[in-house]
CSV table of C-alpha atoms and ligand atoms in Angstrom, one decimal:
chain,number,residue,atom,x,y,z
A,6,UNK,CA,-34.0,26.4,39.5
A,7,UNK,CA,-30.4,26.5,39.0
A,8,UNK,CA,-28.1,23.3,38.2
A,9,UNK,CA,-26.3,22.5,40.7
A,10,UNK,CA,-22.5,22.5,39.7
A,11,UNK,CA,-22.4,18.7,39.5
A,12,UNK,CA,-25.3,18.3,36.7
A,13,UNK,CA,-23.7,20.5,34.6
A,14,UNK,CA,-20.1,18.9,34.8
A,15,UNK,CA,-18.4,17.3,32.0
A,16,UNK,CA,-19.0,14.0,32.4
A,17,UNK,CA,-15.0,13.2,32.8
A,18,UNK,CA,-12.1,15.7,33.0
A,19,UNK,CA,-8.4,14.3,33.6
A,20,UNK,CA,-5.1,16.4,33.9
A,21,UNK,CA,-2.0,15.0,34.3
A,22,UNK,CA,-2.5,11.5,35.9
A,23,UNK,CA,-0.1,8.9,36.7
A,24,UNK,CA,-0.2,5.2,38.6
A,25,UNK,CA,2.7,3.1,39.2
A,26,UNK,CA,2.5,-0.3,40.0
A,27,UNK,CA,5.9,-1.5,41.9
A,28,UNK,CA,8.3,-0.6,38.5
A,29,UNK,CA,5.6,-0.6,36.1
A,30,UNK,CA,4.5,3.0,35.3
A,31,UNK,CA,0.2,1.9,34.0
A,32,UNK,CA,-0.1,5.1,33.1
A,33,UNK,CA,1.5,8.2,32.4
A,34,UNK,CA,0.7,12.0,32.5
A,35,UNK,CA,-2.4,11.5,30.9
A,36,UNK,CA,-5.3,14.3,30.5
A,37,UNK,CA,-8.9,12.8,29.1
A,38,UNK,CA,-12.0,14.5,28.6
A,39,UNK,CA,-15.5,13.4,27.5
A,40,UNK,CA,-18.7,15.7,27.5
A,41,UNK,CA,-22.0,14.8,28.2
A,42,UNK,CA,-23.6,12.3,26.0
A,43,UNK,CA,-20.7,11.2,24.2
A,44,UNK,CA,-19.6,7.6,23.4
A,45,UNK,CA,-16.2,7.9,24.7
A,46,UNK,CA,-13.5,4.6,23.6
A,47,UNK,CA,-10.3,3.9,24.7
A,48,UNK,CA,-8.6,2.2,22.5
A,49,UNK,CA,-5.4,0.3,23.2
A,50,UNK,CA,-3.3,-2.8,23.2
A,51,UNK,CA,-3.1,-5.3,26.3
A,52,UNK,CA,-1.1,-3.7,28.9
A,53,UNK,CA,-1.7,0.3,27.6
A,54,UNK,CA,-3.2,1.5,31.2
A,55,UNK,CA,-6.7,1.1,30.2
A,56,UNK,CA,-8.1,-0.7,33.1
A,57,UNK,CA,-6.0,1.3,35.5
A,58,UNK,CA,-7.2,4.6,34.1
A,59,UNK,CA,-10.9,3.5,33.9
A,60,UNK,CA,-10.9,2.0,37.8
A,61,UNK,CA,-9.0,5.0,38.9
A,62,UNK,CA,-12.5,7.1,37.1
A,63,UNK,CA,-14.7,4.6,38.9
A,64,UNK,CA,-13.3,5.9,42.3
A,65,UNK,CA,-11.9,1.6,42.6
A,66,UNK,CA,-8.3,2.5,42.2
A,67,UNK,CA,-6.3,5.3,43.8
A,68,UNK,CA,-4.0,7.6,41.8
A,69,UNK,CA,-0.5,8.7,42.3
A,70,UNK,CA,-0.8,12.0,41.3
A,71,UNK,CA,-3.2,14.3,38.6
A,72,UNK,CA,-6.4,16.0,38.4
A,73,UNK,CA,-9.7,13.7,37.7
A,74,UNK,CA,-13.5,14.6,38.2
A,75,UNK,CA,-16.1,12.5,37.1
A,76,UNK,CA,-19.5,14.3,37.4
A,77,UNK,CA,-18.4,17.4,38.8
A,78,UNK,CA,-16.9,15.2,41.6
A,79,UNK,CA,-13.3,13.8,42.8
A,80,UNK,CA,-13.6,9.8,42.6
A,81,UNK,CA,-11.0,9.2,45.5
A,82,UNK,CA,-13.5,11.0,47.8
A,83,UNK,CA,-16.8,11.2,46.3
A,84,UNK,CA,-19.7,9.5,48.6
A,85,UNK,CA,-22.6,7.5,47.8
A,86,UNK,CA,-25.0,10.3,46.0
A,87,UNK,CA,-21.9,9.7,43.4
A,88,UNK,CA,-21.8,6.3,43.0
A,89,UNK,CA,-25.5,5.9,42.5
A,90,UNK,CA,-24.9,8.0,39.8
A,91,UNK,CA,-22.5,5.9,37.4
A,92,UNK,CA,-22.8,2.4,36.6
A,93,UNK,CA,-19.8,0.4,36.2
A,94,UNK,CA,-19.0,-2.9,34.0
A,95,UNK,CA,-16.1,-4.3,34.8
A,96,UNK,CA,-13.7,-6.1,32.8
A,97,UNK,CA,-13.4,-9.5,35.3
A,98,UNK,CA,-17.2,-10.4,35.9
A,99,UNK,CA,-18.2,-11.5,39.1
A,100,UNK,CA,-19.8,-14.8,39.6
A,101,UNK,CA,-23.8,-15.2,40.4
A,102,UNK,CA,-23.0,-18.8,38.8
A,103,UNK,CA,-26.3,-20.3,41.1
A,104,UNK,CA,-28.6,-17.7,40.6
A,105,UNK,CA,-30.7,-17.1,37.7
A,106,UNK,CA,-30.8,-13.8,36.0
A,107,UNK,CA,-34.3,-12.8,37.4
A,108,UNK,CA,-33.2,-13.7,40.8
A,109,UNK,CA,-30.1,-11.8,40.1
A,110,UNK,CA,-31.2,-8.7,38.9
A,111,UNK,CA,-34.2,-9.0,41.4
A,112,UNK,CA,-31.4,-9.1,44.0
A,113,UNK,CA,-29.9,-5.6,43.0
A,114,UNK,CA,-32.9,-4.2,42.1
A,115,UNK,CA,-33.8,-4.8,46.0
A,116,UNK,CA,-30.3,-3.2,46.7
A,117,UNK,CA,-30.9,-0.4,44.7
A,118,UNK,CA,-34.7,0.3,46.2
A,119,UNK,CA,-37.9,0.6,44.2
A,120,UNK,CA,-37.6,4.7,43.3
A,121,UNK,CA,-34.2,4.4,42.1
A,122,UNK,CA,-34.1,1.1,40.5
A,123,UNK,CA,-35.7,0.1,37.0
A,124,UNK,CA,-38.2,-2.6,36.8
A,125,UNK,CA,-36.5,-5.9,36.8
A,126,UNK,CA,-38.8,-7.7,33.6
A,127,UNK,CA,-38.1,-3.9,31.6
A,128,UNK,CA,-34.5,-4.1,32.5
A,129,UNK,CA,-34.3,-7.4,31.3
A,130,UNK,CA,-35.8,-7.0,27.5
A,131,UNK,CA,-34.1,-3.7,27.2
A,132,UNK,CA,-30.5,-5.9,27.3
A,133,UNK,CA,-32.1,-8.5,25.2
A,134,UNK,CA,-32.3,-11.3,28.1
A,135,UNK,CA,-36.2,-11.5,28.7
A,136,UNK,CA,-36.3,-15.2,27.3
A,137,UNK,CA,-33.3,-16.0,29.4
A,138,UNK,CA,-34.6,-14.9,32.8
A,139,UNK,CA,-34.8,-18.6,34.5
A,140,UNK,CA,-31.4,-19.4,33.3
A,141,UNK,CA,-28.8,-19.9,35.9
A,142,UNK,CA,-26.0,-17.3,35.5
A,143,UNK,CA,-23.4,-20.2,34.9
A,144,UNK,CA,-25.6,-21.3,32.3
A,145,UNK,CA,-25.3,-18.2,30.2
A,146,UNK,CA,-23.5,-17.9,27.2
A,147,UNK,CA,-20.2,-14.8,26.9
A,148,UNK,CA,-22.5,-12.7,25.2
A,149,UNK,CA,-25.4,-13.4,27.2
A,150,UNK,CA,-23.2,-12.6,30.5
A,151,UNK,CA,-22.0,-9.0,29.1
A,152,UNK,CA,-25.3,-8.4,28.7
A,153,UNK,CA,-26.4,-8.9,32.0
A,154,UNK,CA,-23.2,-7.0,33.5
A,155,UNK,CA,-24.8,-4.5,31.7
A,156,UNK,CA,-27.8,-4.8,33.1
A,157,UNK,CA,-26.8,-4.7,36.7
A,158,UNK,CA,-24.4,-1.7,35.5
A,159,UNK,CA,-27.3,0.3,34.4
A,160,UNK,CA,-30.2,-0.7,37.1
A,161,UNK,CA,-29.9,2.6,38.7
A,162,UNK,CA,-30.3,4.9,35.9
A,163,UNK,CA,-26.9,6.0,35.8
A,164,UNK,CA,-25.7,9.0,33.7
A,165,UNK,CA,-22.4,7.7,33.1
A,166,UNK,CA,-22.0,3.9,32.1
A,167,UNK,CA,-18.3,2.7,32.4
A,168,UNK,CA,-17.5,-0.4,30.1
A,169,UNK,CA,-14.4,-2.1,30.5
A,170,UNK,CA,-14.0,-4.6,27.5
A,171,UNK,CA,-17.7,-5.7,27.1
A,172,UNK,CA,-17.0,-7.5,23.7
A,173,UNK,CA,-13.6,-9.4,24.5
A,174,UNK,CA,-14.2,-13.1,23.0
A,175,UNK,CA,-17.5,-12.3,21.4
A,176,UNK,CA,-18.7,-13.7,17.9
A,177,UNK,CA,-18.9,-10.8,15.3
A,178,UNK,CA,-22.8,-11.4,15.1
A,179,UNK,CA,-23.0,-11.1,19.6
A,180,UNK,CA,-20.4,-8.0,19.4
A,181,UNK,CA,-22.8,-6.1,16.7
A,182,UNK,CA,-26.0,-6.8,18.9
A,183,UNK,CA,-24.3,-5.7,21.7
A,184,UNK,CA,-23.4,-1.9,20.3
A,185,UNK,CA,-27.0,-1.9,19.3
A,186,UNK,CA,-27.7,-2.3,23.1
A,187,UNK,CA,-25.1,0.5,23.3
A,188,UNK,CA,-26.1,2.9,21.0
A,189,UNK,CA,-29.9,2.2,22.4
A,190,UNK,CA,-28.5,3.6,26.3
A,191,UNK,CA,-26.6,6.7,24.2
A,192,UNK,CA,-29.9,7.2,22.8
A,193,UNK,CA,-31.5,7.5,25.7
A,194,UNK,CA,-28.7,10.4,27.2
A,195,UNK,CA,-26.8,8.0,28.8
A,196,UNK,CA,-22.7,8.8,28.9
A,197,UNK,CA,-20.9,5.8,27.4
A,198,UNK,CA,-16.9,5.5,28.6
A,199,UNK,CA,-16.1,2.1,27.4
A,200,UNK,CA,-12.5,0.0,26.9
A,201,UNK,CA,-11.7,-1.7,24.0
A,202,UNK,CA,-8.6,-3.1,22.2
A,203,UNK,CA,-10.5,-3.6,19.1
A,204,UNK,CA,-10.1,-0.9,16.3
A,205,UNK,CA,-13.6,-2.1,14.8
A,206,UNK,CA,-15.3,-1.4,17.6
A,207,UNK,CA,-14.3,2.0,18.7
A,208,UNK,CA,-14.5,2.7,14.9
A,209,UNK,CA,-18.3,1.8,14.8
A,210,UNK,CA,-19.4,2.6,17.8
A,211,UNK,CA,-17.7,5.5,19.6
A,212,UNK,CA,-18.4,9.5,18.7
A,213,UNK,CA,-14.4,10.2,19.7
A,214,UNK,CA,-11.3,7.7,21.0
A,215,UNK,CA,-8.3,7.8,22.6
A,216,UNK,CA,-5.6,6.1,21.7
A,217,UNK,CA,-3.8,5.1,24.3
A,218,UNK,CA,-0.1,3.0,24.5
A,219,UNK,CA,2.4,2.8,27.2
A,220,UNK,CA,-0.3,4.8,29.6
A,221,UNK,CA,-0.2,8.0,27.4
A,222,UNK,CA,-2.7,9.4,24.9
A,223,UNK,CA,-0.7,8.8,21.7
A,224,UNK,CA,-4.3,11.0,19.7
A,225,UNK,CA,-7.7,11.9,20.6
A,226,UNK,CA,-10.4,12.1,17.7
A,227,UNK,CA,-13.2,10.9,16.3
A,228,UNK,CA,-12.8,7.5,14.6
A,229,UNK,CA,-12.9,10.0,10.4
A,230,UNK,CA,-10.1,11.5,11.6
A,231,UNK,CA,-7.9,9.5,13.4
A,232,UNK,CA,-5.3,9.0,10.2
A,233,UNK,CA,-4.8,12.8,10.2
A,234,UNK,CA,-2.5,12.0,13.3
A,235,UNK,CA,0.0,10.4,11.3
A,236,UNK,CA,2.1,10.2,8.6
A,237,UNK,CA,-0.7,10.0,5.5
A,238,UNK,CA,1.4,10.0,2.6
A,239,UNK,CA,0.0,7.9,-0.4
A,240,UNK,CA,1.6,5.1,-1.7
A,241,UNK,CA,2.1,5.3,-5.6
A,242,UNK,CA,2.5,1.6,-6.8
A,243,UNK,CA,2.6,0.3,-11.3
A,244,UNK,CA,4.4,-1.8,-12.9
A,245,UNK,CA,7.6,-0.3,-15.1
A,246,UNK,CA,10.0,-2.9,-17.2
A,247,UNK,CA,8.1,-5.5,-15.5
A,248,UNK,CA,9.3,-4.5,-11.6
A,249,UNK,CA,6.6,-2.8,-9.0
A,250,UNK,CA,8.1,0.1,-8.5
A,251,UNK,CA,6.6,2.2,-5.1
A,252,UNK,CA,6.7,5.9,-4.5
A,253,UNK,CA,5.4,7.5,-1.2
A,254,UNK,CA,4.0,10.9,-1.6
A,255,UNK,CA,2.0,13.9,0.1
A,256,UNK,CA,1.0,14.9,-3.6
A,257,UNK,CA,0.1,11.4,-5.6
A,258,UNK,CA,-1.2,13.8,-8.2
A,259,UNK,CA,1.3,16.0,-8.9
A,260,UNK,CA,3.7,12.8,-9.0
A,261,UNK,CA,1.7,10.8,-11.6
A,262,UNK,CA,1.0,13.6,-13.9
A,263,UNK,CA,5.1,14.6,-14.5
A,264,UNK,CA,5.8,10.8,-14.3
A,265,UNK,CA,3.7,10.2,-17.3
A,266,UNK,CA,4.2,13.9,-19.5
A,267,UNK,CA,6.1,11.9,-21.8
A,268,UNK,CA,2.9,9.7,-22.5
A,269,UNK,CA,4.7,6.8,-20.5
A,270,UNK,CA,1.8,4.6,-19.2
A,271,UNK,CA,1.9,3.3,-15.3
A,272,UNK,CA,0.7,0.1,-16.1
A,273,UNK,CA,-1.8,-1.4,-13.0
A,274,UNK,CA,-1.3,2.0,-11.3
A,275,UNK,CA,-3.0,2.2,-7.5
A,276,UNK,CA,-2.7,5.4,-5.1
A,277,UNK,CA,-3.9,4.4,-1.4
A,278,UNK,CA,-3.9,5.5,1.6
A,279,UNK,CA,-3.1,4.9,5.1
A,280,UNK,CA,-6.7,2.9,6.8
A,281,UNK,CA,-7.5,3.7,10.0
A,282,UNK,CA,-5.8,0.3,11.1
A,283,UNK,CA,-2.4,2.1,9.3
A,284,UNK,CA,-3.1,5.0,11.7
A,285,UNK,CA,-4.0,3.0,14.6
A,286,UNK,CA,-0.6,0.9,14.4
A,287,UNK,CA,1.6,4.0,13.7
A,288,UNK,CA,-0.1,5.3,16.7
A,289,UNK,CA,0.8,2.9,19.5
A,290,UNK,CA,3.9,2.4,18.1
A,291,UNK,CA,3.7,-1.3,16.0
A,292,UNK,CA,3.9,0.2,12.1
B,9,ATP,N1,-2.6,-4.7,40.3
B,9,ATP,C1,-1.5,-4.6,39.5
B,9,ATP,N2,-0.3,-4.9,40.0
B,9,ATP,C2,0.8,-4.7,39.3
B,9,ATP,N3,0.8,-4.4,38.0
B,9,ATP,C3,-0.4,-4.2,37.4
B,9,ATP,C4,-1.6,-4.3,38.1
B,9,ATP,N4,-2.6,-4.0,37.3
B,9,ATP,C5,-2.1,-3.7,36.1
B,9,ATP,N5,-0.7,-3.8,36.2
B,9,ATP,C6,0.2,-3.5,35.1
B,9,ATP,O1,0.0,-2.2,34.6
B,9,ATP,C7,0.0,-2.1,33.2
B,9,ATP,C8,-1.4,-1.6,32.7
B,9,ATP,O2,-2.3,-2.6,33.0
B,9,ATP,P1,-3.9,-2.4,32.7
B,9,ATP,O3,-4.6,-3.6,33.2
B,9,ATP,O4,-4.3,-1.0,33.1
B,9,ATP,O5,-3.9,-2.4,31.1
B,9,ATP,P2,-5.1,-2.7,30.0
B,9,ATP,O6,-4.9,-1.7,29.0
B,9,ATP,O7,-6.4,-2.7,30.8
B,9,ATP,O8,-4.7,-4.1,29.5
B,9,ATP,P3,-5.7,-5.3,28.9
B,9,ATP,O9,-6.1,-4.9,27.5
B,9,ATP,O10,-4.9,-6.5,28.9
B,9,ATP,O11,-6.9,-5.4,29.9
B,9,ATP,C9,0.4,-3.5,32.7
B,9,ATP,O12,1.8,-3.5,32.5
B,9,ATP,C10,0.0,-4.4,33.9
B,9,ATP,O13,0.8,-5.6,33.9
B,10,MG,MG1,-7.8,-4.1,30.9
């Protein structure tokens, strides 16, 4: 049997898109593509577009203009076989606050209907919230509560998972349990597109970024190679006559070994590099 077109899709594939809010241009001539299977981040500052760009892939926000398919499928006009194919966290949570989580995921699983959805007690200690299931929802803790957004975004099996911000406000101990739960639904095949303005995160957790500031993609690459989109000189630094004296250069080398022919010793001499956080800041535009 053949695949249909659909299957064999990328999983996302942008050309040129743009959304304007009133005077505020969100986002701007921006192209995005992640393959099956990935772990996908977008990485940028408050305001850069994310949410806009990820809600406009969801099919919950309407573009101005470009080219996006999502599955082999436009999101403006793709029907419900689509939708029951992506799951979708969004960054404002909705409120259950009455409910407990077995009641709540119980109530979508119902939605969803018994072929297509997971079993609700499964669902629940794959996302790590089997000992919480009588809790009320109000009752959970931030981390507990991204956990089950997730679970509601992934009752249906979806092969794409959309994250918008899932960590924002969580303890460093809560976010690194959480990209366990992450890389667990990559494991598994499942395409990971997720938000985040934290550099750590999309450093430990996604396969390739994107960058984004201002609503463009400033670089795309995986987190290794991110500082190759900037300026990567080294920075030169000893101490000469008892001043710090600094020399930026593409060939630190070179520089120390004609420096010191005469036998003249760079006293406390360090050569670094630009981090990834160097990159990152050059990159949207702050360094
Ligand atoms: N519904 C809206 N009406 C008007 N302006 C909006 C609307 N939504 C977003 N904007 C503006 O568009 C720009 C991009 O916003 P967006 O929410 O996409 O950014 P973001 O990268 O998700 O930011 P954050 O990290 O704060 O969530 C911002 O300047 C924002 O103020
Ligand atoms: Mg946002």
């Amino acid at each position: 049997m053949t695949a249909s077109p659909s299957a064999t899709a990328p999983a996302v594939h942008v050309r040129g898109l743009s959304k304007t809010y009133g005077r505020v241009q969100a986002v701007r001539d921006l192209d995005l593509d992640v393959a099956r299977g990935e772990i996908f981040a977008i990485l940028g500052p408050n305001g850069a577009g994310k949410s806009t760009t990820i809600e406009i892939l969801e099919g919950h926000r309407k573009r101005d203009s470009g080219r996006v398919s999502v599955l082999g499928e436009d999101p403006a006009d793709a029907g419900r076989s689509w939708r029951a194919r992506i799951g979708i966290v969004l960054q404002e949570t909705s409120d259950f606050g009455v409910l407990t989580v077995s009641e709540t995921v119980g109530m979508f699983a119902k939605c969803y209907g018994e072929q297509r959805s997971r079993v609700p007690d499964e669902l629940l200690e794959l996302v790590g919230l089997a000992s919480s299931s009588g809790t009320r929802v109000r009752n959970l803790s931030g981390g507990q509560r991204r956990r089950l957004d997730v679970a509601l975004g992934i009752i249906a099996q979806p092969e794409l998972l959309f994250l918008d911000e899932p960590t924002t406000g969580f303890d460093p101990e809560a976010r690194r349990q959480f990209w366990d739960l992450i890389r667990l639904l990559a494991s598994d095949g499942t395409t990971i597109l997720l938000t985040t303005h934290y550099l750590e995160e999309a450093a430990a957790l996604a396969d390739r970024v994107a960058v984004v500031a201002a609503g463009r993609v400033a670089a795309v690459d995986s987190p290794a190679q991110l500082t190759a989109h900037v300026n990567t000189a080294a920075t030169v630094r000893w101490l000469e006559d008892g001043r710090w004296r600094v020399e930026h250069t593409d060939h630190p080398t070179e520089f120390i070994r004609q420096r010191s022919a005469d036998g003249t010793e760079l006293a406390q001499l360090t050569v670094t590099r630009p981090t990834l956080e160097d990159a990152y800041l050059q990159l949207i535009g702050v360094a």
